[in-house]
Short mmCIF file of C-alpha atoms and ligand atoms in Angstrom, two decimals:
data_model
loop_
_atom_site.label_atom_id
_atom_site.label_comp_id
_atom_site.label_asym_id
_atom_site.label_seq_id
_atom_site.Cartn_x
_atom_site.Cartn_y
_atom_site.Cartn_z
CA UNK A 1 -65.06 -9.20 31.05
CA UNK A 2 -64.97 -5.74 32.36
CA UNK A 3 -64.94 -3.14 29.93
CA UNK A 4 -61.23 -1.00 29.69
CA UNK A 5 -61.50 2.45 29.61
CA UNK A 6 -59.57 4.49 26.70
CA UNK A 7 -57.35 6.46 29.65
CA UNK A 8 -56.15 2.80 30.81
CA UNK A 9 -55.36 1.48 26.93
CA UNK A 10 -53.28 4.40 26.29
CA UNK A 11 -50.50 6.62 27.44
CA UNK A 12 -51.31 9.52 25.63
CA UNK A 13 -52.77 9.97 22.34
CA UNK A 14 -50.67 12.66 20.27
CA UNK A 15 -52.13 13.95 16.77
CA UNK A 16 -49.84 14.84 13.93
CA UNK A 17 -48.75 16.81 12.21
CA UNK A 18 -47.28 18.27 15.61
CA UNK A 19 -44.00 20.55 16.22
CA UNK A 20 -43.28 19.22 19.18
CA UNK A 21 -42.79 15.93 17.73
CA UNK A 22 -41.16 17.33 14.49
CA UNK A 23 -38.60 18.65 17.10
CA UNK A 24 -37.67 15.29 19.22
CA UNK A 25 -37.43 13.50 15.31
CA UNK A 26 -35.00 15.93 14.09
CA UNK A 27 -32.64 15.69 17.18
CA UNK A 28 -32.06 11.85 16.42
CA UNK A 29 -28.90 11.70 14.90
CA UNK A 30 -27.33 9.00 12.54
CA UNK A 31 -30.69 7.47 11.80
CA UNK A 32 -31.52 8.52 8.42
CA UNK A 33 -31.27 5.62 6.71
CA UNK A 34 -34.09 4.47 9.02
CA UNK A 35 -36.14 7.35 8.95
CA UNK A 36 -36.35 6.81 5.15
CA UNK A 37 -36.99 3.73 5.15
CA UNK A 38 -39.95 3.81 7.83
CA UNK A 39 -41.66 6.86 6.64
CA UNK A 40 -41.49 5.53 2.92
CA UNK A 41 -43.18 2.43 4.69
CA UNK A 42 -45.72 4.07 6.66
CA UNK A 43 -47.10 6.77 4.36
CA UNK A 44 -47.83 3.59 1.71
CA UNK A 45 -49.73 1.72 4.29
CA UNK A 46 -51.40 4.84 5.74
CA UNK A 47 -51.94 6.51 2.44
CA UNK A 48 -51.94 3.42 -0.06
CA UNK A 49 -53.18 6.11 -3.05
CA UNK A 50 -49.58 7.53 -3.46
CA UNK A 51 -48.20 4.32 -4.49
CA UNK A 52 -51.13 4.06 -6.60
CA UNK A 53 -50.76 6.88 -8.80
CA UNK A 54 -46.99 6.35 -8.83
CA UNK A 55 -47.90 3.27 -10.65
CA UNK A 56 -50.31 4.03 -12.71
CA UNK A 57 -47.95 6.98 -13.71
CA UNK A 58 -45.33 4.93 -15.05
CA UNK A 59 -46.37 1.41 -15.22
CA UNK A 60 -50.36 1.30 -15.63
CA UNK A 61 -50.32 -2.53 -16.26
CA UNK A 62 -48.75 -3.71 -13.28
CA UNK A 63 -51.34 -4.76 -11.03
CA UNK A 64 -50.03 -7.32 -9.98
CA UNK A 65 -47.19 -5.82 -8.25
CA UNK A 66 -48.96 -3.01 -6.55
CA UNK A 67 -52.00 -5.58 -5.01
CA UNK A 68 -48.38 -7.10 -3.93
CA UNK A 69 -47.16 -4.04 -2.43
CA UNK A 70 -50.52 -2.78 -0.50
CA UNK A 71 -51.09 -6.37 0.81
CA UNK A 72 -47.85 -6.16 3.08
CA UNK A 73 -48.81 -7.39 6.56
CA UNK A 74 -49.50 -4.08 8.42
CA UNK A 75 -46.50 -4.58 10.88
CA UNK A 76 -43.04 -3.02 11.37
CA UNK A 77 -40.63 -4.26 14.11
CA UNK A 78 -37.99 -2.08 15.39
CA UNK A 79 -35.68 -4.30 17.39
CA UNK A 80 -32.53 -4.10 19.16
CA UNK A 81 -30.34 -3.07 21.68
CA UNK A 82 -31.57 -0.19 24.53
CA UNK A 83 -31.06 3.51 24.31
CA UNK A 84 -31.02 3.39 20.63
CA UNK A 85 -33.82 5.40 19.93
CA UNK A 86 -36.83 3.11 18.78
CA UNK A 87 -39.15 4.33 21.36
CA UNK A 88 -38.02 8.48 20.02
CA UNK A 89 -38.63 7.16 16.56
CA UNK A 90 -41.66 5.03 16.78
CA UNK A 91 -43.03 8.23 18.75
CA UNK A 92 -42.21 11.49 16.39
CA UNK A 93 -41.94 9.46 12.76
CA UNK A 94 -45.57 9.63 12.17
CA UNK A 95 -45.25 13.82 12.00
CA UNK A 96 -43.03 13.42 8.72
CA UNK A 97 -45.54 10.78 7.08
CA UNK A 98 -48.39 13.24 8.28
CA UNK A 99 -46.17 16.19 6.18
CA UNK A 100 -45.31 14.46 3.44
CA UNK A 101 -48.89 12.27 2.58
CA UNK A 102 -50.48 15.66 3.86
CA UNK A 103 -52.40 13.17 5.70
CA UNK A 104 -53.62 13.70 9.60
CA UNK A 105 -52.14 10.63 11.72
CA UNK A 106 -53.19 9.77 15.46
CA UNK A 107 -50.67 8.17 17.17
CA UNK A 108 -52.26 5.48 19.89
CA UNK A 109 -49.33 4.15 22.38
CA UNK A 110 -49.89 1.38 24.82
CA UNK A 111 -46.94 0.41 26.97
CA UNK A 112 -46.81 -3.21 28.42
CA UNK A 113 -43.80 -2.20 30.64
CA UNK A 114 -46.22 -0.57 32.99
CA UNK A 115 -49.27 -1.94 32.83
CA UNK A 116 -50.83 -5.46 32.29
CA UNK A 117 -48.67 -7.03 34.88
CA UNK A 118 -51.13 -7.19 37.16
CA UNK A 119 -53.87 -9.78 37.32
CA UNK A 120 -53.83 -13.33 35.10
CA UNK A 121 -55.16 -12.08 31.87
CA UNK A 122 -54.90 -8.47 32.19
CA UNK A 123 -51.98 -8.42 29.36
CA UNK A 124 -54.45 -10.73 26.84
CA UNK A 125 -57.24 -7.79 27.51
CA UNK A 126 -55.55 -5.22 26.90
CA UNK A 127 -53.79 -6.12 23.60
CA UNK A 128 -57.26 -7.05 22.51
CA UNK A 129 -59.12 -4.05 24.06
CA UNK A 130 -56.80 -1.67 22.23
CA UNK A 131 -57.16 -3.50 18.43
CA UNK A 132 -60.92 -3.47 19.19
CA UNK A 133 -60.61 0.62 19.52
CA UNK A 134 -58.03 0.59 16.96
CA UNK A 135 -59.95 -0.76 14.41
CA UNK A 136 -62.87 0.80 15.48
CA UNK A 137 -61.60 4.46 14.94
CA UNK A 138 -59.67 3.56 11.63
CA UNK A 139 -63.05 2.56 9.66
CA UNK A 140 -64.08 5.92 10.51
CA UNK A 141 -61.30 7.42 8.33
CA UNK A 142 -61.15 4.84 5.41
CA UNK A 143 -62.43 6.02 2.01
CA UNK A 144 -63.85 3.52 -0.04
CA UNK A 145 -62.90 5.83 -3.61
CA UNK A 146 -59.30 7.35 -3.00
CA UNK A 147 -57.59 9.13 -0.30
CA UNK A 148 -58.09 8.09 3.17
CA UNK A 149 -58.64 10.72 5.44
CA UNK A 150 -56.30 9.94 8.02
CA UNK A 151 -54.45 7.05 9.33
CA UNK A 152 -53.47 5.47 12.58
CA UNK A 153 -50.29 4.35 14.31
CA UNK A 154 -50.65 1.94 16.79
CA UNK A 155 -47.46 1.61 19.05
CA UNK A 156 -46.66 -1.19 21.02
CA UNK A 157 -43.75 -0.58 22.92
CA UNK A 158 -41.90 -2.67 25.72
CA UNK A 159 -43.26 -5.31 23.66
CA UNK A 160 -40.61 -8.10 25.09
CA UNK A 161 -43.32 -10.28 26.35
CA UNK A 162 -45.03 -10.59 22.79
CA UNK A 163 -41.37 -11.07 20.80
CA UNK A 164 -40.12 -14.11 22.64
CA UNK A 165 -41.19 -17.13 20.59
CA UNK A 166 -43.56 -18.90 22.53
CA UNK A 167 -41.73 -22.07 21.37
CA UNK A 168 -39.76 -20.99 24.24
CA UNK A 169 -39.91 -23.16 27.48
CA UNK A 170 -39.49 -20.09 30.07
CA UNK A 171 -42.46 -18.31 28.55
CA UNK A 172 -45.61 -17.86 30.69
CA UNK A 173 -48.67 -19.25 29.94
CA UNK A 174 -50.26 -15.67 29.99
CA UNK A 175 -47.53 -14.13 28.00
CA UNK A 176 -48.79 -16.58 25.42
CA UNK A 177 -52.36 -16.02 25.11
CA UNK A 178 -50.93 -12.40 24.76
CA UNK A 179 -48.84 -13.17 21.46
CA UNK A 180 -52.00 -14.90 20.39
CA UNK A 181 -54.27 -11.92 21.18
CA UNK A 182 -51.50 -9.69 18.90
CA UNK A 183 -51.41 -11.77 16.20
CA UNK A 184 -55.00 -11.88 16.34
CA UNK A 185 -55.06 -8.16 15.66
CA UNK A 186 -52.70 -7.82 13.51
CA UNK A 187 -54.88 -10.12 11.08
CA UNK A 188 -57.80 -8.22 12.04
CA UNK A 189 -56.53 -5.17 10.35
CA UNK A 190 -54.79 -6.99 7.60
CA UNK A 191 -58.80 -8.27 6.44
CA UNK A 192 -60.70 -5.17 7.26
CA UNK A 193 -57.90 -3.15 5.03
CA UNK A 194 -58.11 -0.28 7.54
CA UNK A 195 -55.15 2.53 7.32
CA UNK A 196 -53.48 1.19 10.38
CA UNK A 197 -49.83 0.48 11.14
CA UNK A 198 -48.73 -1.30 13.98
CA UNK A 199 -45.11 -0.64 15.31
CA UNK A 200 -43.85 -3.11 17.94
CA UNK A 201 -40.79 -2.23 19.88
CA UNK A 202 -38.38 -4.47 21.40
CA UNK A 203 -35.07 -5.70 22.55
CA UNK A 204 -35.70 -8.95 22.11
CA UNK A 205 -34.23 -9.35 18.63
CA UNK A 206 -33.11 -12.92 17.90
CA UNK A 207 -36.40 -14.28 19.53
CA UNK A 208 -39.03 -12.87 17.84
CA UNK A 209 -41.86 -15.66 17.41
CA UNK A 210 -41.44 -17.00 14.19
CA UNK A 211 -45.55 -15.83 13.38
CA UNK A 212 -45.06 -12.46 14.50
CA UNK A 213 -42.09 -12.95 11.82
CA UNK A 214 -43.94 -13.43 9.25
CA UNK A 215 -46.88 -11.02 9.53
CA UNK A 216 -44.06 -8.22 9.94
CA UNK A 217 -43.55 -5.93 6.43
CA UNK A 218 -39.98 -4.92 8.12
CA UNK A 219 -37.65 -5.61 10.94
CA UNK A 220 -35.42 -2.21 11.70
CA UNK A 221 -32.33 -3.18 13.64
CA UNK A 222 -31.27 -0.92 15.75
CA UNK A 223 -28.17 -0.87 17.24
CA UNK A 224 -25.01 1.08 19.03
CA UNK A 225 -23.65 4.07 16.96
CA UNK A 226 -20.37 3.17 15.70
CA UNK A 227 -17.26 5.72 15.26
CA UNK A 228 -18.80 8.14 12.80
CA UNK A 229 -22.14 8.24 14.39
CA UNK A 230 -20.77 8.77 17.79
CA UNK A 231 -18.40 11.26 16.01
CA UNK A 232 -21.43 13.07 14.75
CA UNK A 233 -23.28 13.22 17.32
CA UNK A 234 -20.30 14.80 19.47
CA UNK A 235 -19.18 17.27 17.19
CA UNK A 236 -22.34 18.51 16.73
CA UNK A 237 -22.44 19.18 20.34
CA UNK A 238 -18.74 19.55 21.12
CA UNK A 239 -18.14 22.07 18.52
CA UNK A 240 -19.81 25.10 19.54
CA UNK A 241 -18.23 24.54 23.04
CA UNK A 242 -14.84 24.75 21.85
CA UNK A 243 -13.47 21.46 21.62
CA UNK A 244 -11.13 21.05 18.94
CA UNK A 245 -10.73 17.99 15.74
CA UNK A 246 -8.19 16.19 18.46
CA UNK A 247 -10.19 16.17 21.52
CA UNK A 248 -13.61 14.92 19.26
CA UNK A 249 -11.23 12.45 18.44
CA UNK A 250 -10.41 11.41 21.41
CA UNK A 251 -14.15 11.18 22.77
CA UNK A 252 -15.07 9.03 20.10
CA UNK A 253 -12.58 6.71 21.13
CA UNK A 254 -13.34 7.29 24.76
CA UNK A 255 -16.57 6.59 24.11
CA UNK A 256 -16.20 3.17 21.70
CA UNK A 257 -15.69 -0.24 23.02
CA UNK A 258 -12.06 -0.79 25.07
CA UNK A 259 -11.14 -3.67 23.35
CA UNK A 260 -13.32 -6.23 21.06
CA UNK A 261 -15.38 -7.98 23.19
CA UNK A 262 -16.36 -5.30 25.44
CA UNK A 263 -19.21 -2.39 23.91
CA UNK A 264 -19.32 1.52 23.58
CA UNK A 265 -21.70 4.20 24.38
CA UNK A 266 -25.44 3.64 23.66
CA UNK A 267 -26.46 6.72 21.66
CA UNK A 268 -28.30 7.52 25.37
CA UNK A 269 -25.19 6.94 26.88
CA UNK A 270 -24.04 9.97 24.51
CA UNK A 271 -27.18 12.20 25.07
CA UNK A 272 -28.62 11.41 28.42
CA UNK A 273 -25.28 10.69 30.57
CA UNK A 274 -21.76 12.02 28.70
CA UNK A 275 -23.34 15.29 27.52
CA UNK A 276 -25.02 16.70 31.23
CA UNK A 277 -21.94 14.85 32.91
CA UNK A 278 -19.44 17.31 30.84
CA UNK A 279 -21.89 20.64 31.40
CA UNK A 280 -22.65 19.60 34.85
CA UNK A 281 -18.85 19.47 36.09
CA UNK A 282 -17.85 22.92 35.16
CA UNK A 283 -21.78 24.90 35.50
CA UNK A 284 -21.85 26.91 37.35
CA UNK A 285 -18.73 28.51 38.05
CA UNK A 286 -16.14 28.00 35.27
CA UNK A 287 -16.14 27.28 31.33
CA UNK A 288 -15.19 23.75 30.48
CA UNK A 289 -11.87 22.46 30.46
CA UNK A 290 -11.75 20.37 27.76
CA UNK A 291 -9.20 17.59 28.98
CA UNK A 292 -11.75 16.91 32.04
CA UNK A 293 -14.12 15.71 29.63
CA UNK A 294 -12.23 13.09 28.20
CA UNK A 295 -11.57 11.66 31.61
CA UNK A 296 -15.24 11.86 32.14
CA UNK A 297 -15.98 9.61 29.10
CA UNK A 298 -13.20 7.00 30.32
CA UNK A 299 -15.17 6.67 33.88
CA UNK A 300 -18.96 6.29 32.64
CA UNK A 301 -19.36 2.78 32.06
CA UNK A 302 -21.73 2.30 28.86
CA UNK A 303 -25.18 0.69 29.94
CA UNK A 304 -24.97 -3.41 29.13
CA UNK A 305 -26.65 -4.75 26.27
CA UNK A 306 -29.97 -6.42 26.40
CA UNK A 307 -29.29 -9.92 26.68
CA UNK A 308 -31.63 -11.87 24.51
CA UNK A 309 -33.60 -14.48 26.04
CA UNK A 310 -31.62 -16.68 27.76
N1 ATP B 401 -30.00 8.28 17.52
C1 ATP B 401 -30.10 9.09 18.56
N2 ATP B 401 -29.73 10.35 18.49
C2 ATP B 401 -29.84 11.18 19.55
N3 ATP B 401 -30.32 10.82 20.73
C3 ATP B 401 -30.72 9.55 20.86
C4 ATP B 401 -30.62 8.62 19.79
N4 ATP B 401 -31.10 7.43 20.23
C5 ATP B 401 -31.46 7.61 21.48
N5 ATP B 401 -31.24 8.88 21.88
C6 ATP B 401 -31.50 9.42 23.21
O1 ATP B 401 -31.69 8.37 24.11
C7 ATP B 401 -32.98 8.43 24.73
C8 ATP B 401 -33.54 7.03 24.78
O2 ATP B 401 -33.95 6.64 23.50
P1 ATP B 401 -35.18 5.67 23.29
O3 ATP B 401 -36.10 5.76 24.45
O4 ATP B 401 -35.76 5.92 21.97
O5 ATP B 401 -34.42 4.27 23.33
P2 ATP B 401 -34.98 2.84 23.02
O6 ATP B 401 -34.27 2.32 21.83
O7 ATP B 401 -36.47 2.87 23.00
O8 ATP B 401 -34.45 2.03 24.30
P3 ATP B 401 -35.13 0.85 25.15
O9 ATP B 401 -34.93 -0.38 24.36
O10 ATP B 401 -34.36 0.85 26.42
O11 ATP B 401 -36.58 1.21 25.33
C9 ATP B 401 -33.79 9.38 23.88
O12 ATP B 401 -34.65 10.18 24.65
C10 ATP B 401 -32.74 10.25 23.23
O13 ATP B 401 -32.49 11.37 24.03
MG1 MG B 402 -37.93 2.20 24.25
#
């Protein structure tokens, strides 16, 4: 087997703590809940001497439960519909768990979408190639006494391929040696106790293979905002340009599903398409007329939902 380079494993390695990415976290709205929940999750696999001392701090006898807690499988799953911001999270969340375990944390991302679609077996190498290097690097920061001194996050994104159960009859023979060549890895680091986290995103939320399942310390949903997060995120944009309580109003309900089997805005839908669309129809001549922008919000149609598997 030819040997991968690093340029071809991964998109682009990003060190944190980094401002750039402290930026992109903080402009992801309505996601606190799973901001808390990941970075609490993270910085105890990356950094399992926190939990430690918390422990020993107020309950020095129980072992028991904190072997439980630092054997968690060393996976987290963020799953669900598109635009919702698991690829922003998966990408910046590692600056706040470098702040707050004042802990230095490489972030390694290897996309699937674009790559390993070419010849039979390319997918298998490079899942493998990149827990090999993975691995590698991580023993180089683990402390045998106390704190580590830094951790990895290893991102796979786009990871659709690698979800879907390969009890499923329309998956390829090669997408299954790559769920094999995952799981693989994801053991690998479990045994060798390295401070790695592996964060798998994907749409593919009601087929995730049942062992991938298992091996995963949390599955984040994610899914469409609903009326207060879209309200949130409008005002917060809306506001300063002079729309009023009435007309937010209105956009949220412009922008939420038109009756209940149809769907709303995508928090993308919001940012990437609503927003510019609003800007973009008075710039660069005139100030914004406020009514216009509620009939812009009636005439974008929000991006379908991922349909799982079938
Ligand atoms: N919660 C949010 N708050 C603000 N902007 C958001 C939010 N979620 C998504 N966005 C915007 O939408 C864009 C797309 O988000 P992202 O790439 O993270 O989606 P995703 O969940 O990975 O989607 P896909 O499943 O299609 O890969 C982001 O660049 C961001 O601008
Ligand atoms: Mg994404």
């Amino acid at each position: 087997m030819a040997s991968i380079s690093l340029n071809e494993i991964f998109e682009h390695i990003l060190n944190y703590p980094d401002i750039d990415a402290q930026e992109r976290f903080n402009r992801l709205m309505g996601l606190d809940d799973k901001k808390n929940s990941l970075s609490k999750l993270l910085g105890a696999m990356i950094n399992p001497l926190g939990v430690k001392n918390w422990i020993n701090k107020y309950y020095p006898n129980a072992t028991n439960v904190l072997e439980t807690i630092l054997r968690r499988p060393p996976l987290i799953v963020l799953s669900g519909d598109v635009g919702s911001g698991k690829t922003e999270l998966a990408e910046t969340i590692g600056d706040l768990v470098a702040r707050q375990e004042k802990i230095e944390i490489t972030l390694l991302p290897l996309s699937l979408s674009t790559r390993g679609q070419g010849r039979v077996g390319e997918m298998t190498q490079l899942i493998s190639a990149a827990f090999d290097y993975t691995i590698e690097e991580a023993k180089k920061l683990k402390s045998s006494s106390d704190k580590n001194r830094g951790g990895i996050i290893l991102l796979i994104d786009e990871a659709d391929a690698l979800a879907q159960s390969r009890e499923s009859n329309q998956m390829h023979h090669e997408d299954k040696a790559g769920v094999n060549a995952f799981i693989r890895g994801i053991d690998r680091i479990a045994s060798s106790k390295v401070p790695v986290v592996v964060i798998m995103c994907t749409n593919r939320l009601d087929a995730i293979d049942p062992a991938i399942r298992r091996r995963s310390a949390d599955i984040i949903k994610f899914e469409r905002p609903n009326e207060e997060q879209r309200k949130y995120v409008l005002e917060l944009n809306l506001k300063p340009l002079g729309f009023s309580d009435q007309q937010i109003d209105e956009l949220v309900e412009a922008t939420g599903p038109k009756n209940k089997d149809s769907i709303g805005y995508s928090f993308s839908d919001i940012t990437q398409r609503l927003l510019p669309a609003i800007i973009f129809e008075s710039y660069p001549s005139r100030s914004i007329n406020t009514s216009d922008a509620i009939n812009i919000a009636k005439r974008i149609i929000p991006t379908p939902q991922f349909k799982d598997g079938a």
